[in-house]
Short mmCIF file of C-alpha atoms in Angstrom, two decimals:
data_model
loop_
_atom_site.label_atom_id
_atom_site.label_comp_id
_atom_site.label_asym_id
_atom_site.label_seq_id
_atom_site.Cartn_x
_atom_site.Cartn_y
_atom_site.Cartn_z
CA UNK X 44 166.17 -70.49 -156.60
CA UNK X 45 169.07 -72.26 -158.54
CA UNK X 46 172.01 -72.68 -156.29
CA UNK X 47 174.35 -72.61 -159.13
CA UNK X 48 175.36 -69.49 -160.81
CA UNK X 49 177.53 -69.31 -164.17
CA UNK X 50 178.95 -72.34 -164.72
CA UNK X 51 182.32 -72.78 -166.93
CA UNK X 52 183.07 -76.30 -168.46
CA UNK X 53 186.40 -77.14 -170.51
CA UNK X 54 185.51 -80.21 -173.02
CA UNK X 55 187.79 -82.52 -174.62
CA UNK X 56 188.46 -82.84 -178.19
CA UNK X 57 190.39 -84.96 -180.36
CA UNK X 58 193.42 -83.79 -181.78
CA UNK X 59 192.24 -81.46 -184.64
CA UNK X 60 194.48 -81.14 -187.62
CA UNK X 61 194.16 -79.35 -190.81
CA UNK X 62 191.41 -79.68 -193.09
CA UNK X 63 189.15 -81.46 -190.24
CA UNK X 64 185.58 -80.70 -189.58
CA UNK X 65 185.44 -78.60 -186.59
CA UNK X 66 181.85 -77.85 -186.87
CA UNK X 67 181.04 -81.74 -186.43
CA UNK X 68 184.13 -82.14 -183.88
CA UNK X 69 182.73 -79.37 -181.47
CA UNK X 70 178.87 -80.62 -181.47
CA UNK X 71 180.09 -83.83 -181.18
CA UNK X 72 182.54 -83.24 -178.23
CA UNK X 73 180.31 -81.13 -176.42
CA UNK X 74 177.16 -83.67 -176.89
CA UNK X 75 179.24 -86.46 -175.57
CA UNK X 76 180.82 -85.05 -172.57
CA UNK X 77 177.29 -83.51 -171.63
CA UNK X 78 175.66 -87.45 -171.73
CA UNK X 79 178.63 -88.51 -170.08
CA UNK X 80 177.75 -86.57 -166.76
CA UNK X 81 174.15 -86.45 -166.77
CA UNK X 82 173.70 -82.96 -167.99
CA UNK X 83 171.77 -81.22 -170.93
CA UNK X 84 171.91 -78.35 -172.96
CA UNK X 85 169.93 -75.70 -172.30
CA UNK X 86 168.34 -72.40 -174.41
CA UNK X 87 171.49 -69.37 -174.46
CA UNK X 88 174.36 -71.40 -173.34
CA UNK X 89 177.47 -70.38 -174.46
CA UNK X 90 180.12 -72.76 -176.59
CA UNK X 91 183.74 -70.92 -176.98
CA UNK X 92 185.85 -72.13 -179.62
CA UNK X 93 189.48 -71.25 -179.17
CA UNK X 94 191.30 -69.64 -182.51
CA UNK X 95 194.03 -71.64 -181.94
CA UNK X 96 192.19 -74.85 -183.14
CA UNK X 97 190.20 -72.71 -186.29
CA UNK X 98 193.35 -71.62 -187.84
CA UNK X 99 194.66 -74.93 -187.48
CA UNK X 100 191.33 -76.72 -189.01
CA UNK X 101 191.85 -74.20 -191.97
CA UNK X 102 195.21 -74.55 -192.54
CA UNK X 103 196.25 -70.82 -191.66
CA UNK X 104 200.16 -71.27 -191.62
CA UNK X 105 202.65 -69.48 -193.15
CA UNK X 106 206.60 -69.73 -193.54
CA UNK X 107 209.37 -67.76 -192.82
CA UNK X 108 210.19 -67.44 -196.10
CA UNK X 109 206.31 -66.81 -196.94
CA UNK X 110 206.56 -63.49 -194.87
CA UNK X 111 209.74 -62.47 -195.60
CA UNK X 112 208.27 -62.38 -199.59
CA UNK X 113 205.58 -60.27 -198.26
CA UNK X 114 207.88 -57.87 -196.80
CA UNK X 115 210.22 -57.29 -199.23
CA UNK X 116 207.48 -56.66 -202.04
CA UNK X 117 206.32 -53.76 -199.81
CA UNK X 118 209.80 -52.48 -198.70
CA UNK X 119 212.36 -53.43 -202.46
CA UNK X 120 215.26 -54.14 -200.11
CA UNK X 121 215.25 -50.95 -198.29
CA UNK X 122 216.62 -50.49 -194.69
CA UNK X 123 213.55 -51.08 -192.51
CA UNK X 124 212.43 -49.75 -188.64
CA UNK X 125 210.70 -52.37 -186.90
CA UNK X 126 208.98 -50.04 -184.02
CA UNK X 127 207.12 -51.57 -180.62
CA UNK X 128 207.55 -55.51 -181.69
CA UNK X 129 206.28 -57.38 -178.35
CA UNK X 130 209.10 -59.58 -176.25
CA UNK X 131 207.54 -62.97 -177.10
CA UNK X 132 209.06 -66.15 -178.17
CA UNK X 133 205.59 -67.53 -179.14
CA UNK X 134 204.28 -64.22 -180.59
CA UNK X 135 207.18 -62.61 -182.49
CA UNK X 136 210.18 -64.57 -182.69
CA UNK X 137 209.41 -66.14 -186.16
CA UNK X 138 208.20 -62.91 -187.68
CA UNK X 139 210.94 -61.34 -186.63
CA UNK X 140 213.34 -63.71 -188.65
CA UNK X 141 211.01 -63.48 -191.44
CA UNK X 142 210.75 -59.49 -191.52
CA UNK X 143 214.51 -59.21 -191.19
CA UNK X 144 214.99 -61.66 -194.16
CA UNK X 145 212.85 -59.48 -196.29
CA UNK X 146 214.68 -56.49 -195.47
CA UNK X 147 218.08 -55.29 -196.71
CA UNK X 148 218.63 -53.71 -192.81
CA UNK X 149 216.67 -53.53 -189.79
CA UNK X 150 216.91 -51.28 -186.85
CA UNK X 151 214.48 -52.44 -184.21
CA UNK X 152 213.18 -49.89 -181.60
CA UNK X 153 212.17 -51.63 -178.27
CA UNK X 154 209.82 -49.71 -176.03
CA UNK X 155 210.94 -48.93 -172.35
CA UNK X 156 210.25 -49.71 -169.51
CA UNK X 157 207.91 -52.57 -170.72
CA UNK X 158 206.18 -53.36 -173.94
CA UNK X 159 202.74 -52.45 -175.13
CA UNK X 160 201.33 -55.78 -173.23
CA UNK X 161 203.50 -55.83 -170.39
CA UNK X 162 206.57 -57.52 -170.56
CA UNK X 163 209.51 -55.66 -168.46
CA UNK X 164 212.61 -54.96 -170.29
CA UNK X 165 213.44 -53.19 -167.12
CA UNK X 166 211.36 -52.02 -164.00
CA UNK X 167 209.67 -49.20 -163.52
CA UNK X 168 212.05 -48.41 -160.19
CA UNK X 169 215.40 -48.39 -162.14
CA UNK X 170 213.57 -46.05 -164.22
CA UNK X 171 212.53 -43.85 -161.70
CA UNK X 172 216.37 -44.53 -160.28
CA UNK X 173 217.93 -43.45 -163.92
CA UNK X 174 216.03 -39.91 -164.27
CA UNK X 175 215.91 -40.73 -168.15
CA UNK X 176 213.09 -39.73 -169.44
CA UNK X 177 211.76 -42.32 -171.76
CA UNK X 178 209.83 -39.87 -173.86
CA UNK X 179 212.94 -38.57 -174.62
CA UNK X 180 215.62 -39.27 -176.88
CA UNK X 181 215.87 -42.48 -178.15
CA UNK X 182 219.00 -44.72 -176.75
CA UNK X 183 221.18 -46.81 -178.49
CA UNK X 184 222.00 -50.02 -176.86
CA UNK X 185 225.05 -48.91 -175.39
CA UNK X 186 223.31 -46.09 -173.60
CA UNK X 187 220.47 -48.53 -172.48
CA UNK X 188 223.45 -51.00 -171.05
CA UNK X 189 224.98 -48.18 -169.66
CA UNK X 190 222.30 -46.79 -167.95
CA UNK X 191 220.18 -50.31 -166.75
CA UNK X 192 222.61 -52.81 -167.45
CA UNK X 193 221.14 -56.46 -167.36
CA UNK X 194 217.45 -57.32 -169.21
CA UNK X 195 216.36 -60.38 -168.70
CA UNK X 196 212.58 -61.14 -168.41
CA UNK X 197 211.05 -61.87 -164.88
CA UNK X 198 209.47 -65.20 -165.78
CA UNK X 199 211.60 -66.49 -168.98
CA UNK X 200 215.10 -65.79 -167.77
CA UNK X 201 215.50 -64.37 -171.54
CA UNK X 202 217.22 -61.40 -172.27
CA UNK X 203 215.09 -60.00 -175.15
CA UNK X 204 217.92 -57.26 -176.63
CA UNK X 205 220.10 -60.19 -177.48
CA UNK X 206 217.72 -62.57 -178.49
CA UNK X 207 216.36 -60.71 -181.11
CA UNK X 208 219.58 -59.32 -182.42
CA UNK X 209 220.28 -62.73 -183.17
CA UNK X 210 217.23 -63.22 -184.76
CA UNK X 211 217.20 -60.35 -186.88
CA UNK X 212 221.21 -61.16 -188.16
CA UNK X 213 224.62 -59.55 -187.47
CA UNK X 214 223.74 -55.98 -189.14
CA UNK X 215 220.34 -55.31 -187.02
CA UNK X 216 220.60 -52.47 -184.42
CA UNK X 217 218.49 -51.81 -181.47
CA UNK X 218 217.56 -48.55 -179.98
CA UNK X 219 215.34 -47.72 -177.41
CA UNK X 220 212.35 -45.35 -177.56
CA UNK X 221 208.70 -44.58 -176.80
CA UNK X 222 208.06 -41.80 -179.77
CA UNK X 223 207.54 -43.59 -183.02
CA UNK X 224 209.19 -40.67 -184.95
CA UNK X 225 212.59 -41.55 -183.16
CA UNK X 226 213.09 -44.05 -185.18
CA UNK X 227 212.95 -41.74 -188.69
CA UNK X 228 215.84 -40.95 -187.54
CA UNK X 229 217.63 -44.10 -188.78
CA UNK X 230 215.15 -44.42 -191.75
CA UNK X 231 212.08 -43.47 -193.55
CA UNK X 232 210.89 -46.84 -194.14
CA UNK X 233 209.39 -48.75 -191.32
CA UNK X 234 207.31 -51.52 -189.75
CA UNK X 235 204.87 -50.77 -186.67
CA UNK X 236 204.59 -53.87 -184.51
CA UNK X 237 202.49 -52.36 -182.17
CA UNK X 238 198.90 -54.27 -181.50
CA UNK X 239 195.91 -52.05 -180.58
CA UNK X 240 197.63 -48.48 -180.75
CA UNK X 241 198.98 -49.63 -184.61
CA UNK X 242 196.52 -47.14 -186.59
CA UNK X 243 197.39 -43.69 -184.39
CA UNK X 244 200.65 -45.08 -184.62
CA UNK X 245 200.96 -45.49 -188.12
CA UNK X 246 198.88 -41.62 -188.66
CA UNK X 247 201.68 -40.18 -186.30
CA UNK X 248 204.52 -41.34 -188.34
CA UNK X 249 203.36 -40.20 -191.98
CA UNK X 250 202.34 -36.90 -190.43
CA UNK X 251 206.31 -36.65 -189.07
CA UNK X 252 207.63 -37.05 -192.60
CA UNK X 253 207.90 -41.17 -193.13
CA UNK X 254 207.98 -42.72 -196.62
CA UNK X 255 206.27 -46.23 -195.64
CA UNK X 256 204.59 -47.37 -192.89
CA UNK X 257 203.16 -50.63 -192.67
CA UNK X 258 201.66 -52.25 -190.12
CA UNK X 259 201.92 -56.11 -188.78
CA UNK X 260 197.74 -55.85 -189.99
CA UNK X 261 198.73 -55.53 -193.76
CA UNK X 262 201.20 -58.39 -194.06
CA UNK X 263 199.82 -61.72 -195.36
CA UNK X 264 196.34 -59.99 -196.16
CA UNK X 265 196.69 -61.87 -198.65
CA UNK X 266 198.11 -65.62 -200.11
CA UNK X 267 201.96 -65.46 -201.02
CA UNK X 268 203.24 -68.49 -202.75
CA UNK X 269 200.08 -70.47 -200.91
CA UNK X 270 200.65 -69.28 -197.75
CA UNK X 271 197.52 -68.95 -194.99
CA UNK X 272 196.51 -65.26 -194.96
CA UNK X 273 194.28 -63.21 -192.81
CA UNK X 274 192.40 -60.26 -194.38
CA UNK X 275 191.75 -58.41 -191.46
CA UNK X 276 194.37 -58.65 -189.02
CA UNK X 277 197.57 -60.16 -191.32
CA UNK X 278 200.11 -61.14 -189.21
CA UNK X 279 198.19 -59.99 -186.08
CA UNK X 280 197.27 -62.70 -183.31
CA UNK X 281 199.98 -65.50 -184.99
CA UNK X 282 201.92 -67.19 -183.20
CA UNK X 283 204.77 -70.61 -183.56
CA UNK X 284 203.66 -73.54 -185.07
CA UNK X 285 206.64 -75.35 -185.77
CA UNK X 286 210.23 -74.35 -186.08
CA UNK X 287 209.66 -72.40 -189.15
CA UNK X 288 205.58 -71.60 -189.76
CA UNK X 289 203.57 -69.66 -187.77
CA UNK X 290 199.46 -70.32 -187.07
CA UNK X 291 197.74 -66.72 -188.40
CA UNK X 292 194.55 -65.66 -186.98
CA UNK X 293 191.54 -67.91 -188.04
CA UNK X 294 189.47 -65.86 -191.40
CA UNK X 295 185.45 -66.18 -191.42
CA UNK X 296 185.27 -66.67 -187.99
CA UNK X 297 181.69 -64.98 -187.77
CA UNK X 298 180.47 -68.01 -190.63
CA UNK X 299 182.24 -70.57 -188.23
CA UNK X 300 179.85 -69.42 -185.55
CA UNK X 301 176.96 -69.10 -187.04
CA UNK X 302 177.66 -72.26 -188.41
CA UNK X 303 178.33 -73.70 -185.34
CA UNK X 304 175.00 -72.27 -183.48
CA UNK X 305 173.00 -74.29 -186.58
CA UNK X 306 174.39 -77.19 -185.67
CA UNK X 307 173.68 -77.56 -182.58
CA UNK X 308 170.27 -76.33 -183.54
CA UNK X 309 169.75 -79.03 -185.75
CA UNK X 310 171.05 -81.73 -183.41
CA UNK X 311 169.51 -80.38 -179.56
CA UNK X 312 166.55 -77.79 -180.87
CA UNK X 313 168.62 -75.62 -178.37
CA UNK X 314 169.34 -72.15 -178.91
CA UNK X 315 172.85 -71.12 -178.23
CA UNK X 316 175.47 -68.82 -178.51
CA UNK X 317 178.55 -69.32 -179.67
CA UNK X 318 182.35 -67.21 -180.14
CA UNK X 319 185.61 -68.03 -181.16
CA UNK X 320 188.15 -66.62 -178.37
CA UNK X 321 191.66 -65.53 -178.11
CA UNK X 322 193.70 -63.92 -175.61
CA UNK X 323 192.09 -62.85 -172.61
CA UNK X 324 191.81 -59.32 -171.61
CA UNK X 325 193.37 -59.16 -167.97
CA UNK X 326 196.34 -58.13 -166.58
CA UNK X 327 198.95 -60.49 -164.06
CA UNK X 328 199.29 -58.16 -160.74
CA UNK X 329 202.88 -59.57 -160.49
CA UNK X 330 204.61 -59.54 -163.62
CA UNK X 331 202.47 -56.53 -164.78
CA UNK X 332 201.91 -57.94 -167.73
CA UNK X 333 198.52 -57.71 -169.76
CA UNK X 334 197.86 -61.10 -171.71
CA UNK X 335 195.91 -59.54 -174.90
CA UNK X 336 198.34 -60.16 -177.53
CA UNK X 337 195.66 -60.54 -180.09
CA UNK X 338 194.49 -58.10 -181.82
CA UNK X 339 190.91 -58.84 -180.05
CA UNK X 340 189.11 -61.19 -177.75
CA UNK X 341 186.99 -62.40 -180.36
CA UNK X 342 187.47 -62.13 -184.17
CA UNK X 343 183.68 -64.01 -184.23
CA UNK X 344 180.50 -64.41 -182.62
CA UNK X 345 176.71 -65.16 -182.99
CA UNK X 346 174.07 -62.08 -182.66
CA UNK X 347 173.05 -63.05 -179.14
CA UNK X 348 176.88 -61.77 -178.07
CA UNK X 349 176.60 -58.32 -178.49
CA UNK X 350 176.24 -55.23 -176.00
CA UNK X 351 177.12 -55.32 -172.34
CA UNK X 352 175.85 -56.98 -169.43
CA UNK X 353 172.65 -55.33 -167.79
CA UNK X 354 173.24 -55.90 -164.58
CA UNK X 355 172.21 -54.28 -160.76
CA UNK X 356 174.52 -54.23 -157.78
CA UNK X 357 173.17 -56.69 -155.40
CA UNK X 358 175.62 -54.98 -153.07
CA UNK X 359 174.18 -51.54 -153.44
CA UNK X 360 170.64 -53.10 -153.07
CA UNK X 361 171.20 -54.70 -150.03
CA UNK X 362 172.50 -51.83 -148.31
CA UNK X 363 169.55 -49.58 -149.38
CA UNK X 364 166.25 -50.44 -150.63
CA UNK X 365 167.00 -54.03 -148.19
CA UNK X 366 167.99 -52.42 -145.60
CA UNK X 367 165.22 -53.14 -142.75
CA UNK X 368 164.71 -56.94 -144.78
CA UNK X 369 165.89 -59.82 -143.93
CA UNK X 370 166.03 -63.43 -145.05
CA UNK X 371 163.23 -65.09 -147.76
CA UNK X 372 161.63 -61.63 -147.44
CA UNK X 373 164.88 -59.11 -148.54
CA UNK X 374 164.97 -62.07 -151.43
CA UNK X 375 161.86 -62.00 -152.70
CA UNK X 376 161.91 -58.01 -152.77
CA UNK X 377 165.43 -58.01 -154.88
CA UNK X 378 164.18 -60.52 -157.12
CA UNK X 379 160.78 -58.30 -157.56
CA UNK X 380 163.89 -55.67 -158.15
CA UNK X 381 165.36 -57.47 -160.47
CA UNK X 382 162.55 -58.42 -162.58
CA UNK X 383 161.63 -54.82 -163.06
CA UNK X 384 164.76 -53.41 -164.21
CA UNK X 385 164.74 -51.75 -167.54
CA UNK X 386 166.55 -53.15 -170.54
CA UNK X 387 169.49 -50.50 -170.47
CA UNK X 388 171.75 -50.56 -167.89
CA UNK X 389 172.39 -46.87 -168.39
CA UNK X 390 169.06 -46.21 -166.54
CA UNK X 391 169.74 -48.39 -163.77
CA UNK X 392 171.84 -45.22 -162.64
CA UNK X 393 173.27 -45.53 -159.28
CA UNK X 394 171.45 -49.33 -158.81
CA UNK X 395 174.33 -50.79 -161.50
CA UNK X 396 177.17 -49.16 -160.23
CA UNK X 397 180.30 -51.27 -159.76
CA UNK X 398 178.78 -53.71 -162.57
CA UNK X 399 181.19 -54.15 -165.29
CA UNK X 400 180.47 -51.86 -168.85
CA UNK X 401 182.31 -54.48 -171.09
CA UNK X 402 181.50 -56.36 -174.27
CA UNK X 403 179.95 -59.31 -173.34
CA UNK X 404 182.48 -60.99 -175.66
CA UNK X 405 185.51 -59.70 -173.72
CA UNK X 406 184.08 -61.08 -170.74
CA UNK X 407 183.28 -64.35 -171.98
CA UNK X 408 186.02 -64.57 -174.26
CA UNK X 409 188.09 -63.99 -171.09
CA UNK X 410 186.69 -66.58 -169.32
CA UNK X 411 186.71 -69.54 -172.26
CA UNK X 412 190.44 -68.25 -172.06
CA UNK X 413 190.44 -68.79 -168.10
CA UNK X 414 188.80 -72.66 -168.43
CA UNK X 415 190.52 -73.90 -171.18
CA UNK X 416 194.29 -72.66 -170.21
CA UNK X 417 197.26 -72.43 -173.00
CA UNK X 418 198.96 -75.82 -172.09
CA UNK X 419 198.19 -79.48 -172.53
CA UNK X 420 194.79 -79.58 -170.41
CA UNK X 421 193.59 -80.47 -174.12
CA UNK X 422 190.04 -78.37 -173.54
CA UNK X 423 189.98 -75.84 -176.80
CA UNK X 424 186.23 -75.86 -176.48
CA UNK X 425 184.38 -74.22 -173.33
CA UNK X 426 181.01 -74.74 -172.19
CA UNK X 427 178.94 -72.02 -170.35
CA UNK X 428 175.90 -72.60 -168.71
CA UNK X 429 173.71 -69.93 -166.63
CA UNK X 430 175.71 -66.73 -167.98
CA UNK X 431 172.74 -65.11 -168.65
CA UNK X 432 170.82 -66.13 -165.73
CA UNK X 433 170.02 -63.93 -162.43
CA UNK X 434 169.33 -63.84 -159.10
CA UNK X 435 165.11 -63.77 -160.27
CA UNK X 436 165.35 -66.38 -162.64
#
């Protein structure tokens, strides 16, 4: 039996810039840092490709100025709501200046006590503490002062309300809400920030009488004035770039893999799998707050990626059908078990509960995430090895 279980590796790169070959920079990486330490690829390992580094390879940037075009074409100077935005310096800060400079007004509705991914504007004790119910009424900021008085983040020390007033210019005002129809209050036209709740969202408000609704999904779905674009998830899973551009989510994403999984092909005669990753889907215990920002783990993957793990609960195993075994003998009987599970895990019944029902590409998007960090460890590509291997194999 293999000691080793599912192995993650983060693997170097060179800087990538726009308009390099990432297919050719990833192979080679990954080829190089395998000879360097003695190892060799193997049939259905894994190779994660951040986003971060395929938007940059295509050139997926736009400006301020870019979105704020976009904006005002949909909205002809009107007074805008800008519902659920996320409190992110990285993530909305630049689209934020950009949709208020498209806009003749914005009032921006922050949700209470967090946001949609986490982030406290307050806690959930001085709520509780307030009695305000925060399906209620929506409050203007004097209310919200009033009733919580300082907001500034656990971790960043910012305090998001003024922050983005200053962002958004002199005239923006911010209430506070949790029911998107609040905001119609203020006006008919209006932007929904929000990430994965954006199309119920969006339903809800035409239903309650709005004029517009657009979502951060149908903004740069297209160029403006040469501007990167995304025709899925438009301004979706962006985030800074420089002081002025933001990187949009990476387009043809499934090509890049499949491309990707050729190469390597080509190069090894190895068959592997291969994703592009974003955000990982877990949640901080301490600061609450749940780091998928993106509008998914991953926009792109090769065929071998889909479904869910099949798995048994060793656990449940051990305790039952091992129960008088022991030693080689209680291991050789699980990996007989093993070996004669059937290909759903549905069936498995009792025998895989406590296994995880998630995408496959959640989990290993999730770890690639894990490995290669958000800083300056300088590993945008992962390396998986023995993902799909058991305790029989």
């Amino acid at each position: 039996m293999g000691r080793f279980g599912t192995i993650s590796y983060g693997v170097r790169t060179p800087i990538i810039k726009r308009g390099d070959d990432l297919v050719e920079i990833v192979t080679q990486s990954v080829l190089g840092a395998l000879k360097e330490n003695n190892l060799s690829l193997q049939d259905r390992d894994i190779i994660g490709v951040t986003e971060a580094v395929v938007g940059i390879s295509q050139g997926n940037f736009a400006t301020i100025d870019q979105i704020a075009k976009d904006v005002e074409s949909h909205f002809k100077g009107k007074t805008v709501g800008l519902i659920f935005p996320i409190m992110s310096r990285n993530r909305f800060s630049l689209l934020l200046k950009g949709i208020a400079k498209g806009t003749k007004k914005l009032v921006i509705m922050l949700s209470y006590p967090s946001d949609e991914v986490g982030n406290p504007l307050i806690s959930q004790e001085k709520l509780y503490e307030s009695g305000i119910n925060p399906y209620g009424k929506a409050l203007t900021e004097s209310q919200f002062r009033s009733a919580f008085g300082e907001t500034k983040h656990l971790f960043t020390g910012v305090d998001y309300i003024e922050f983005y007033k200053e962002l958004a210019g002199k005239d923006c005002e911010i209430i506070f809400g949790n029911k998107a129809e609040e905001i119609l209050a203020y006006t008919p036209y209006v932007i929904n920030a929000d990430i994965h709740t954006r199309k119920q969202t969006k339903a809800h408000l035409l239903k309650c009488g709005a004029k517009k609704v657009v979502s951060l999904d149908e903004l740069l779905t297209k160029s403006v004035d040469g501007s990167g674009y995304n025709e899925e998830f438009g301004l979706l899973g962006s985030n800074i770039n420089t002081d002025d551009t933001v990187k949009l989510f990476p387009r043809n994403t499934r090509q890049f893999a499949l491309n990707l999984q050729k190469k390597f092909k080509e190069l090894t005669g190895k068959n592997v799998e291969c994703l592009v990753y974003g955000d990982g889907a877990f949640k901080d215990p301490v600061g609450k707050i749940w780091e998928l920002a993106d509008p998914v783990v991953s926009p792109g993957f090769t065929d071998g990626l889909l479904g869910t793990p099949n798995e048994i609960k060793l656990k449940y195993i051990s305790e039952t059908k091992l129960a008088n075994l022991s030693g080689k003998e209680a291991s050789e009987e699980f990996k007989k078990i093993v070996r004669q599970k059937t290909g759903d895990s549905k069936e498995n019944n009792r025998a895989a509960l406590g296994t995880t029902p998630r995408q496959l590409t959640d989990l290993i998007g999730s770890l690639c995430d894990l490995t290669s960090g958000s800083g300056d460890k300088g590993t945008p590509v992962i390396l998986i090895q023995n993902y799909f291997k058991n305790y029989a194999d």
